[in-house]
Amino acid sequence: MHLHILGICGTFMGSLALLARDLGHTVTGSDSGVYPPMSTQLEEAGIGLYEGYAEANLTPPPDLVVVGNAMTRGNPEVEALLDLGLPYTSGPQWLAEHVLPGRRVIAVAGTHGKTTTASLAAWLLESAGFEPGFLIGGVPRNFGVSARLGGAGAPFVVEADEYDTAFFDKRSKFVHYRPEIAVLGNLEFDHADIFADLAAIERQFHHLVRTVPRRGRLLVADGEPALDRVLDMGCWTPVERFGSAAESAWRLVLERDDASRFRVVHQQGEVNEDAVVDWALTGSHNARNALAALAAAHACGVDLARGCAALSRFETPRRRQEVRGEVAGIQVIDDFAHHPTAFAATLEGLRAATPRGRLLAVIEPRSNTMRLGTMRDRLTASVAAADLAFWYQPPGLDWSLAPVVEASPVPARLEEDIDALVSALVAEARPLDRIVVMSNGAFGGIHEKLLAALEVAHG
């Protein structure tokens, strides 16, 4: 079968393309403004990419068109698809019908940390010999790909996004997955372009809860009032809490302030089982992600001590606190953070990790929620753990970042040109500094430009 995917370079749709290819389908796709790592991954897989959207991309007619959720009416290829009467479906629906049946599905949901937690769960299962399948909104470096089918009948880990499914299906993606094990990691307001308020997102999370069978398991973070409200709407599945509360079934005890070493305590009835994790990641948010992944893997039969040992060999997914390079002792770190809570967590984790030099935060607020200005009042405090903050005003952001910069708790500056931003960073940077670039987009290739400019200035 020939599948054509609209929006193929999105993290979800590109991963779907890999699964379809592995199932033996011919796969092509269209997108605009493609960039690594997904474009590189698709090209290496031999999947044909069309740059831009046009009716010609649908010739010869594919057997099925899979429509990404970024596609809207008015898109020339969407309009051609409808006019031609070609069969079409959404990505989550295709996944649910062609990949997930017969699999033990582990769905990882939450406002933050889904990619890391899903990568952790897949790695724990892999380390225990389960050969899991997975679809993750990033590229886990332990695997080198964002999706794979895995062994026949093996567990399947899916990053469960609450964003809507397609222009013709406004339910959250995750309602399609019917998981046996669901991780609910956290929940706060986001996606202001499609949700009116937090209550609307809570309702979608409850739709997910409704799909988990009573023989399954809900792994729910403690200390999250929004998740408590979700469960209060009704719950028919055993719940295990994880976090730092004394009564939680899975408890985290930090043994280093930066969370690079922590103890996991699992309460099983009258028996407490514990083990220690000593790993390369930092930040209490990452430790909680690991705790959730351990609980999910344990539900599939992974021994706790073995799982904790495997975490020492875990590598962060691409674009999650990924060191892109170092010049003259100046590190350039890439992070996918795109929400004030994530900005703060990334910076606090890096700050706690080492006293090395200064921490320079470079932020492009480009998500749909950021563009609407919903979170603008929270941005100022989000950089408090940095020594310096550099804000980039991207095209299409209809409100000014100037008030954010003026109210900054640390020295800050605003740039509207990427080359000028790079020049300002190079002029400021000195050995042992860490420059943390946070964006959910390509950011105009700033990482490569910055490393090249640092090489000229300091190399």
Short mmCIF file of C-alpha atoms in Angstrom, two decimals:
data_model
loop_
_atom_site.label_atom_id
_atom_site.label_comp_id
_atom_site.label_asym_id
_atom_site.label_seq_id
_atom_site.Cartn_x
_atom_site.Cartn_y
_atom_site.Cartn_z
CA MET A 1 0.00 0.00 0.00
CA HIS A 2 1.17 3.52 -0.78
CA LEU A 3 0.75 5.88 2.20
CA HIS A 4 1.24 9.61 1.74
CA ILE A 5 1.72 11.62 4.93
CA LEU A 6 0.89 15.32 5.22
CA GLY A 7 3.17 17.04 7.74
CA ILE A 8 5.64 14.17 7.62
CA CYS A 9 8.50 16.01 9.33
CA GLY A 10 6.59 16.54 12.54
CA THR A 11 7.95 14.35 15.32
CA PHE A 12 4.81 12.21 15.49
CA MET A 13 4.16 11.90 11.76
CA GLY A 14 7.79 11.22 10.91
CA SER A 15 7.83 8.43 13.46
CA LEU A 16 4.64 7.06 11.97
CA ALA A 17 6.31 7.02 8.57
CA LEU A 18 9.08 4.79 9.91
CA LEU A 19 6.54 2.32 11.31
CA ALA A 20 4.59 2.24 8.05
CA ARG A 21 7.76 1.59 6.09
CA ASP A 22 8.72 -1.23 8.46
CA LEU A 23 5.29 -2.78 7.88
CA GLY A 24 6.16 -2.96 4.19
CA HIS A 25 4.26 0.06 2.89
CA THR A 26 5.56 2.54 0.34
CA VAL A 27 5.73 5.88 2.13
CA THR A 28 5.98 9.42 0.82
CA GLY A 29 5.20 12.71 2.49
CA SER A 30 4.93 16.47 2.24
CA ASP A 31 6.05 19.21 4.60
CA SER A 32 7.44 22.73 4.63
CA GLY A 33 10.43 24.13 6.44
CA VAL A 34 11.88 20.69 7.14
CA TYR A 35 14.81 20.40 9.55
CA PRO A 36 16.78 17.76 11.49
CA PRO A 37 16.62 15.45 13.26
CA MET A 38 13.41 14.20 11.62
CA SER A 39 14.29 15.18 8.04
CA THR A 40 17.62 13.39 8.35
CA GLN A 41 15.99 10.32 9.85
CA LEU A 42 13.45 10.11 7.00
CA GLU A 43 16.05 10.59 4.30
CA GLU A 44 18.21 7.86 5.79
CA ALA A 45 15.17 5.58 5.76
CA GLY A 46 14.67 6.19 2.03
CA ILE A 47 11.31 7.93 2.46
CA GLY A 48 10.50 10.40 -0.30
CA LEU A 49 9.89 13.98 0.85
CA TYR A 50 8.12 16.77 -1.03
CA GLU A 51 9.09 20.26 0.08
CA GLY A 52 5.88 22.29 0.32
CA TYR A 53 2.25 21.36 -0.22
CA ALA A 54 0.70 20.99 -3.67
CA GLU A 55 -1.91 18.92 -5.51
CA ALA A 56 0.89 17.46 -7.65
CA ASN A 57 2.20 15.64 -4.58
CA LEU A 58 -0.90 13.43 -4.73
CA THR A 59 -0.05 12.14 -8.22
CA PRO A 60 -0.18 9.23 -8.72
CA PRO A 61 -2.97 8.94 -6.15
CA PRO A 62 -1.82 7.19 -2.95
CA ASP A 63 -3.93 4.41 -1.47
CA LEU A 64 -4.31 6.33 1.78
CA VAL A 65 -3.42 9.82 2.97
CA VAL A 66 -2.47 10.22 6.65
CA VAL A 67 -3.16 13.79 7.74
CA GLY A 68 -1.07 15.46 10.44
CA ASN A 69 -2.74 17.64 13.05
CA ALA A 70 -0.89 20.74 11.83
CA MET A 71 -2.84 20.55 8.57
CA THR A 72 -5.80 22.93 8.19
CA ARG A 73 -8.48 23.67 5.67
CA GLY A 74 -7.03 26.04 3.11
CA ASN A 75 -3.80 24.07 2.81
CA PRO A 76 -3.53 23.38 -0.97
CA GLU A 77 -2.80 19.69 -0.48
CA VAL A 78 -5.65 19.26 2.00
CA GLU A 79 -8.03 20.96 -0.41
CA ALA A 80 -6.83 18.73 -3.27
CA LEU A 81 -7.20 15.65 -1.08
CA LEU A 82 -10.83 16.48 -0.38
CA ASP A 83 -11.63 17.47 -3.96
CA LEU A 84 -10.13 14.24 -5.32
CA GLY A 85 -12.09 12.14 -2.85
CA LEU A 86 -9.03 10.21 -1.73
CA PRO A 87 -9.28 8.05 1.41
CA TYR A 88 -7.70 9.70 4.44
CA THR A 89 -7.24 9.19 8.16
CA SER A 90 -5.39 10.75 11.08
CA GLY A 91 -2.03 9.63 12.40
CA PRO A 92 -3.32 8.44 15.79
CA GLN A 93 -6.17 6.54 14.15
CA TRP A 94 -3.78 4.80 11.73
CA LEU A 95 -1.48 3.87 14.61
CA ALA A 96 -4.38 2.49 16.63
CA GLU A 97 -5.65 0.37 13.74
CA HIS A 98 -2.41 -0.90 12.20
CA VAL A 99 0.25 -1.05 14.93
CA LEU A 100 -1.25 -1.23 18.42
CA PRO A 101 -3.72 -4.15 18.19
CA GLY A 102 -2.45 -7.14 20.16
CA ARG A 103 0.23 -5.09 21.91
CA ARG A 104 0.52 -4.19 25.59
CA VAL A 105 0.41 -0.42 25.18
CA ILE A 106 2.16 1.91 27.64
CA ALA A 107 0.97 5.49 27.07
CA VAL A 108 2.97 8.33 28.61
CA ALA A 109 0.94 11.52 29.09
CA GLY A 110 1.57 14.85 30.78
CA THR A 111 2.24 18.50 30.01
CA HIS A 112 6.00 18.05 30.45
CA GLY A 113 8.50 15.21 30.24
CA LYS A 114 6.62 12.87 27.90
CA THR A 115 9.50 12.35 25.48
CA THR A 116 12.06 11.67 28.20
CA THR A 117 9.75 9.40 30.19
CA ALA A 118 8.71 7.41 27.12
CA SER A 119 12.38 7.05 26.12
CA LEU A 120 13.24 5.88 29.61
CA ALA A 121 10.43 3.30 29.63
CA ALA A 122 11.47 1.93 26.23
CA TRP A 123 15.10 1.71 27.34
CA LEU A 124 14.21 -0.10 30.57
CA LEU A 125 12.18 -2.66 28.63
CA GLU A 126 14.97 -3.03 26.07
CA SER A 127 17.57 -3.55 28.78
CA ALA A 128 15.44 -6.32 30.25
CA GLY A 129 15.22 -8.11 26.89
CA PHE A 130 11.60 -7.25 25.99
CA GLU A 131 12.47 -5.75 22.57
CA PRO A 132 9.68 -3.14 22.84
CA GLY A 133 8.16 -1.16 20.05
CA PHE A 134 7.79 2.57 20.50
CA LEU A 135 6.75 5.86 19.00
CA ILE A 136 8.36 8.84 20.70
CA GLY A 137 8.26 12.56 19.92
CA GLY A 138 12.03 12.77 19.71
CA VAL A 139 14.99 10.57 18.91
CA PRO A 140 16.14 8.48 21.92
CA ARG A 141 19.90 8.22 21.55
CA ASN A 142 19.94 4.69 23.00
CA PHE A 143 18.02 3.61 19.89
CA GLY A 144 18.92 6.18 17.23
CA VAL A 145 15.37 6.27 15.84
CA SER A 146 12.12 7.80 17.07
CA ALA A 147 9.98 4.73 16.33
CA ARG A 148 10.22 1.01 15.72
CA LEU A 149 7.82 -1.92 15.65
CA GLY A 150 9.79 -4.05 18.11
CA GLY A 151 9.31 -7.76 18.66
CA ALA A 152 6.06 -9.50 17.81
CA GLY A 153 3.68 -9.06 20.71
CA ALA A 154 6.21 -7.05 22.72
CA PRO A 155 5.06 -4.02 24.76
CA PHE A 156 4.65 -0.80 22.81
CA VAL A 157 5.51 2.57 24.37
CA VAL A 158 3.78 5.61 22.91
CA GLU A 159 4.20 9.26 23.79
CA ALA A 160 0.59 10.23 24.46
CA ASP A 161 -0.04 13.81 23.43
CA GLU A 162 -3.12 15.77 24.52
CA TYR A 163 -2.99 17.95 21.41
CA ASP A 164 -5.90 17.47 19.01
CA THR A 165 -5.86 14.70 16.42
CA ALA A 166 -6.64 16.36 13.06
CA PHE A 167 -8.71 19.09 11.46
CA PHE A 168 -11.56 16.55 11.22
CA ASP A 169 -11.09 14.99 14.69
CA LYS A 170 -10.71 17.42 17.57
CA ARG A 171 -10.25 14.79 20.27
CA SER A 172 -6.83 14.53 21.94
CA LYS A 173 -4.47 12.13 20.19
CA PHE A 174 -4.17 9.88 23.21
CA VAL A 175 -7.81 8.77 23.24
CA HIS A 176 -7.00 6.53 20.26
CA TYR A 177 -4.36 4.42 21.96
CA ARG A 178 -6.36 2.29 24.45
CA PRO A 179 -3.38 1.67 26.77
CA GLU A 180 -3.13 -1.05 29.39
CA ILE A 181 -0.69 1.11 31.36
CA ALA A 182 -1.05 4.89 31.39
CA VAL A 183 1.44 7.29 32.96
CA LEU A 184 -0.01 10.67 33.99
CA GLY A 185 3.10 12.66 34.79
CA ASN A 186 1.78 16.19 35.39
CA LEU A 187 -0.90 18.52 34.13
CA GLU A 188 -1.08 22.27 33.76
CA PHE A 189 -2.46 24.69 31.22
CA ASP A 190 -0.92 24.62 27.75
CA HIS A 191 -2.03 24.58 24.11
CA ALA A 192 -4.00 27.80 24.44
CA ASP A 193 -4.74 27.62 20.72
CA ILE A 194 -7.10 24.68 21.22
CA PHE A 195 -8.05 24.59 24.91
CA ALA A 196 -10.04 27.36 26.58
CA ASP A 197 -8.82 26.56 30.08
CA LEU A 198 -7.25 23.88 32.27
CA ALA A 199 -10.63 22.24 32.89
CA ALA A 200 -10.91 21.48 29.16
CA ILE A 201 -7.58 19.64 29.23
CA GLU A 202 -8.58 17.78 32.39
CA ARG A 203 -11.67 16.54 30.55
CA GLN A 204 -9.50 15.14 27.76
CA PHE A 205 -7.25 13.43 30.32
CA HIS A 206 -10.33 11.84 31.80
CA HIS A 207 -11.26 10.51 28.36
CA LEU A 208 -7.88 8.77 28.44
CA VAL A 209 -8.54 7.41 31.93
CA ARG A 210 -11.86 6.00 30.70
CA THR A 211 -10.06 3.87 28.10
CA VAL A 212 -7.69 2.07 30.51
CA PRO A 213 -9.11 -1.37 31.43
CA ARG A 214 -9.63 -2.48 35.02
CA ARG A 215 -6.91 -5.13 34.51
CA GLY A 216 -4.53 -2.30 33.60
CA ARG A 217 -2.79 0.32 35.67
CA LEU A 218 -2.75 4.09 36.08
CA LEU A 219 0.57 5.52 37.26
CA VAL A 220 -0.23 8.99 38.54
CA ALA A 221 2.15 11.64 39.89
CA ASP A 222 1.50 12.83 43.42
CA GLY A 223 1.27 16.51 44.26
CA GLU A 224 -0.62 17.34 41.06
CA PRO A 225 -4.06 18.87 41.89
CA ALA A 226 -5.18 18.79 38.25
CA LEU A 227 -4.56 15.04 38.07
CA ASP A 228 -6.47 14.60 41.33
CA ARG A 229 -9.42 16.35 39.72
CA VAL A 230 -9.15 14.06 36.70
CA LEU A 231 -9.40 10.96 38.89
CA ASP A 232 -12.26 12.49 40.85
CA MET A 233 -14.32 12.44 37.65
CA GLY A 234 -14.29 8.65 37.88
CA CYS A 235 -11.72 5.88 37.87
CA TRP A 236 -12.15 2.15 37.20
CA THR A 237 -8.50 1.08 37.09
CA PRO A 238 -5.98 0.41 39.89
CA VAL A 239 -3.95 3.55 40.62
CA GLU A 240 -0.33 3.68 41.78
CA ARG A 241 1.04 7.06 42.81
CA PHE A 242 4.63 8.10 42.26
CA GLY A 243 6.63 11.05 43.54
CA SER A 244 7.94 12.18 46.92
CA ALA A 245 4.88 11.75 49.15
CA ALA A 246 5.39 9.25 51.98
CA GLU A 247 2.20 7.37 51.08
CA SER A 248 2.97 6.98 47.36
CA ALA A 249 3.61 3.46 46.07
CA TRP A 250 6.70 4.71 44.23
CA ARG A 251 8.80 7.19 46.17
CA LEU A 252 11.84 9.22 45.25
CA VAL A 253 14.55 10.04 47.80
CA LEU A 254 17.28 12.34 46.48
CA GLU A 255 20.80 11.50 47.60
CA ARG A 256 22.38 14.42 45.70
CA ASP A 257 20.90 17.89 45.38
CA ASP A 258 21.15 17.78 41.59
CA ALA A 259 19.19 14.46 41.49
CA SER A 260 22.04 12.66 39.72
CA ARG A 261 21.80 10.03 42.47
CA PHE A 262 18.55 8.99 44.11
CA ARG A 263 16.93 6.08 45.86
CA VAL A 264 13.70 4.49 44.66
CA VAL A 265 11.40 3.05 47.29
CA HIS A 266 8.61 0.78 46.06
CA GLN A 267 5.91 -0.09 48.55
CA GLN A 268 4.30 -3.43 47.75
CA GLY A 269 1.77 -4.15 50.45
CA GLU A 270 3.83 -4.76 53.59
CA VAL A 271 7.10 -5.05 51.66
CA ASN A 272 9.37 -2.12 50.75
CA GLU A 273 11.73 -2.74 47.86
CA ASP A 274 14.37 -0.13 47.11
CA ALA A 275 17.32 0.45 44.82
CA VAL A 276 19.66 3.32 43.94
CA VAL A 277 20.01 5.17 40.65
CA ASP A 278 23.31 6.86 39.81
CA TRP A 279 23.09 8.38 36.34
CA ALA A 280 24.21 11.18 34.04
CA LEU A 281 20.99 13.24 34.09
CA THR A 282 20.28 16.03 36.55
CA GLY A 283 17.22 17.80 37.86
CA SER A 284 14.43 16.54 40.09
CA HIS A 285 12.06 16.62 37.11
CA ASN A 286 14.19 14.03 35.33
CA ALA A 287 14.34 11.90 38.48
CA ARG A 288 10.53 11.92 38.57
CA ASN A 289 10.45 10.96 34.91
CA ALA A 290 12.72 8.03 35.71
CA LEU A 291 10.52 7.01 38.63
CA ALA A 292 7.46 6.91 36.36
CA ALA A 293 9.33 4.88 33.76
CA LEU A 294 10.53 2.41 36.41
CA ALA A 295 6.96 1.96 37.62
CA ALA A 296 5.73 1.32 34.06
CA ALA A 297 8.54 -1.13 33.29
CA HIS A 298 7.99 -2.91 36.62
CA ALA A 299 4.32 -3.39 35.67
CA CYS A 300 5.60 -5.28 32.62
CA GLY A 301 7.86 -7.50 34.71
CA VAL A 302 11.15 -5.58 34.86
CA ASP A 303 13.01 -6.12 38.15
CA LEU A 304 13.46 -2.85 40.05
CA ALA A 305 17.17 -3.28 40.82
CA ARG A 306 17.89 -4.24 37.22
CA GLY A 307 15.94 -1.26 35.97
CA CYS A 308 17.80 1.15 38.25
CA ALA A 309 21.12 -0.24 37.02
CA ALA A 310 20.03 0.23 33.40
CA LEU A 311 19.41 3.94 33.99
CA SER A 312 23.16 4.48 34.34
CA ARG A 313 23.39 3.66 30.62
CA PHE A 314 20.51 5.89 29.53
CA GLU A 315 21.25 8.70 27.09
CA THR A 316 18.90 11.66 26.86
CA PRO A 317 16.80 11.98 23.68
CA ARG A 318 18.01 14.39 21.04
CA ARG A 319 17.23 17.99 21.97
CA ARG A 320 16.74 17.21 25.67
CA GLN A 321 19.65 18.95 27.42
CA GLU A 322 21.81 17.72 24.57
CA VAL A 323 25.34 19.10 24.45
CA ARG A 324 25.73 20.13 20.82
CA GLY A 325 29.36 21.12 21.10
CA GLU A 326 32.06 22.83 23.13
CA VAL A 327 34.57 25.50 22.10
CA ALA A 328 37.29 26.80 24.42
CA GLY A 329 35.41 25.38 27.41
CA ILE A 330 32.12 27.03 26.38
CA GLN A 331 29.32 24.47 26.08
CA VAL A 332 26.31 24.88 23.78
CA ILE A 333 23.33 22.88 25.07
CA ASP A 334 20.11 22.29 23.13
CA ASP A 335 16.81 21.80 24.96
CA PHE A 336 13.26 21.43 23.64
CA ALA A 337 11.72 23.42 26.51
CA HIS A 338 8.86 25.64 25.30
CA HIS A 339 6.80 26.44 28.42
CA PRO A 340 7.74 28.56 31.48
CA THR A 341 7.66 25.53 33.77
CA ALA A 342 10.03 23.68 31.44
CA PHE A 343 12.36 26.69 31.11
CA ALA A 344 12.66 26.88 34.88
CA ALA A 345 13.10 23.11 35.38
CA THR A 346 15.85 22.89 32.76
CA LEU A 347 17.77 25.83 34.19
CA GLU A 348 17.35 24.74 37.82
CA GLY A 349 18.55 21.23 36.98
CA LEU A 350 21.62 22.51 35.16
CA ARG A 351 22.34 25.01 37.91
CA ALA A 352 22.29 22.27 40.55
CA ALA A 353 24.45 19.93 38.47
CA THR A 354 27.73 21.80 38.66
CA PRO A 355 29.22 25.12 39.77
CA ARG A 356 30.95 25.26 36.37
CA GLY A 357 30.98 28.81 35.00
CA ARG A 358 27.87 30.83 34.26
CA LEU A 359 24.53 29.69 32.87
CA LEU A 360 23.36 31.70 29.83
CA ALA A 361 19.72 31.09 28.85
CA VAL A 362 18.74 31.67 25.20
CA ILE A 363 14.99 31.43 24.61
CA GLU A 364 12.77 31.48 21.55
CA PRO A 365 9.11 31.52 22.65
CA ARG A 366 7.59 30.10 19.46
CA SER A 367 4.93 27.56 20.49
CA ASN A 368 1.29 28.33 19.70
CA THR A 369 0.66 28.99 23.39
CA MET A 370 3.58 31.42 23.51
CA ARG A 371 2.41 33.18 20.36
CA LEU A 372 -0.97 33.84 21.95
CA GLY A 373 0.76 35.45 24.94
CA THR A 374 -1.08 33.25 27.44
CA MET A 375 2.03 32.58 29.51
CA ARG A 376 3.76 35.96 29.17
CA ASP A 377 3.36 36.82 32.85
CA ARG A 378 5.21 33.65 33.85
CA LEU A 379 8.19 34.09 31.55
CA THR A 380 10.08 36.60 33.67
CA ALA A 381 10.47 34.31 36.68
CA SER A 382 11.26 31.26 34.52
CA VAL A 383 14.91 32.34 34.02
CA ALA A 384 15.72 33.06 37.67
CA ALA A 385 18.24 30.19 37.82
CA ALA A 386 20.29 31.63 34.93
CA ASP A 387 23.07 34.19 35.20
CA LEU A 388 22.07 35.92 31.96
CA ALA A 389 19.00 35.64 29.73
CA PHE A 390 18.88 36.30 25.99
CA TRP A 391 15.38 36.49 24.53
CA TYR A 392 14.64 36.20 20.81
CA GLN A 393 11.54 37.86 19.38
CA PRO A 394 10.57 35.50 16.53
CA PRO A 395 8.55 36.61 13.51
CA GLY A 396 4.86 36.03 14.15
CA LEU A 397 5.02 36.76 17.86
CA ASP A 398 2.46 39.56 17.97
CA TRP A 399 3.35 40.88 21.40
CA SER A 400 6.62 42.36 22.59
CA LEU A 401 9.05 40.57 24.87
CA ALA A 402 10.42 43.93 26.02
CA PRO A 403 8.41 43.98 29.30
CA VAL A 404 9.68 40.46 30.08
CA VAL A 405 13.26 41.63 29.60
CA GLU A 406 12.72 44.82 31.62
CA ALA A 407 11.32 42.87 34.59
CA SER A 408 13.94 40.12 34.41
CA PRO A 409 15.38 38.90 37.75
CA VAL A 410 18.75 38.45 35.99
CA PRO A 411 20.52 40.63 33.40
CA ALA A 412 18.69 40.18 30.10
CA ARG A 413 18.62 41.46 26.55
CA LEU A 414 16.28 41.16 23.60
CA GLU A 415 17.22 40.48 19.99
CA GLU A 416 15.10 40.29 16.84
CA ASP A 417 17.83 39.02 14.52
CA ILE A 418 19.51 35.64 14.94
CA ASP A 419 22.88 36.78 13.64
CA ALA A 420 22.83 39.70 16.08
CA LEU A 421 21.89 37.27 18.85
CA VAL A 422 24.82 35.02 17.97
CA SER A 423 27.19 37.99 17.97
CA ALA A 424 25.93 39.10 21.39
CA LEU A 425 26.40 35.61 22.80
CA VAL A 426 29.92 35.26 21.42
CA ALA A 427 30.88 38.67 22.83
CA GLU A 428 29.57 37.69 26.27
CA ALA A 429 30.68 34.07 26.52
CA ARG A 430 33.79 33.04 28.36
CA PRO A 431 35.40 29.70 29.26
CA LEU A 432 33.34 27.38 31.50
CA ASP A 433 30.06 29.07 30.51
CA ARG A 434 27.10 26.91 29.53
CA ILE A 435 24.83 28.40 26.85
CA VAL A 436 21.41 26.72 27.01
CA VAL A 437 19.29 27.22 23.89
CA MET A 438 15.58 26.53 24.50
CA SER A 439 13.06 26.26 21.66
CA ASN A 440 10.69 23.71 20.16
CA GLY A 441 11.80 24.62 16.64
CA ALA A 442 14.95 24.85 14.55
CA PHE A 443 15.66 28.39 15.86
CA GLY A 444 17.22 29.36 12.53
CA GLY A 445 20.10 26.92 12.97
CA ILE A 446 21.42 28.94 15.89
CA HIS A 447 23.34 26.03 17.43
CA GLU A 448 25.57 25.53 14.39
CA LYS A 449 25.96 29.29 13.86
CA LEU A 450 26.90 29.80 17.48
CA LEU A 451 29.47 27.01 17.54
CA ALA A 452 31.03 28.26 14.30
CA ALA A 453 31.22 31.84 15.61
CA LEU A 454 32.71 30.66 18.92
CA GLU A 455 35.34 28.72 16.98
CA VAL A 456 36.34 31.86 15.10
CA ALA A 457 36.42 33.98 18.25
CA HIS A 458 37.89 31.53 20.74
CA GLY A 459 39.11 28.49 18.81
#
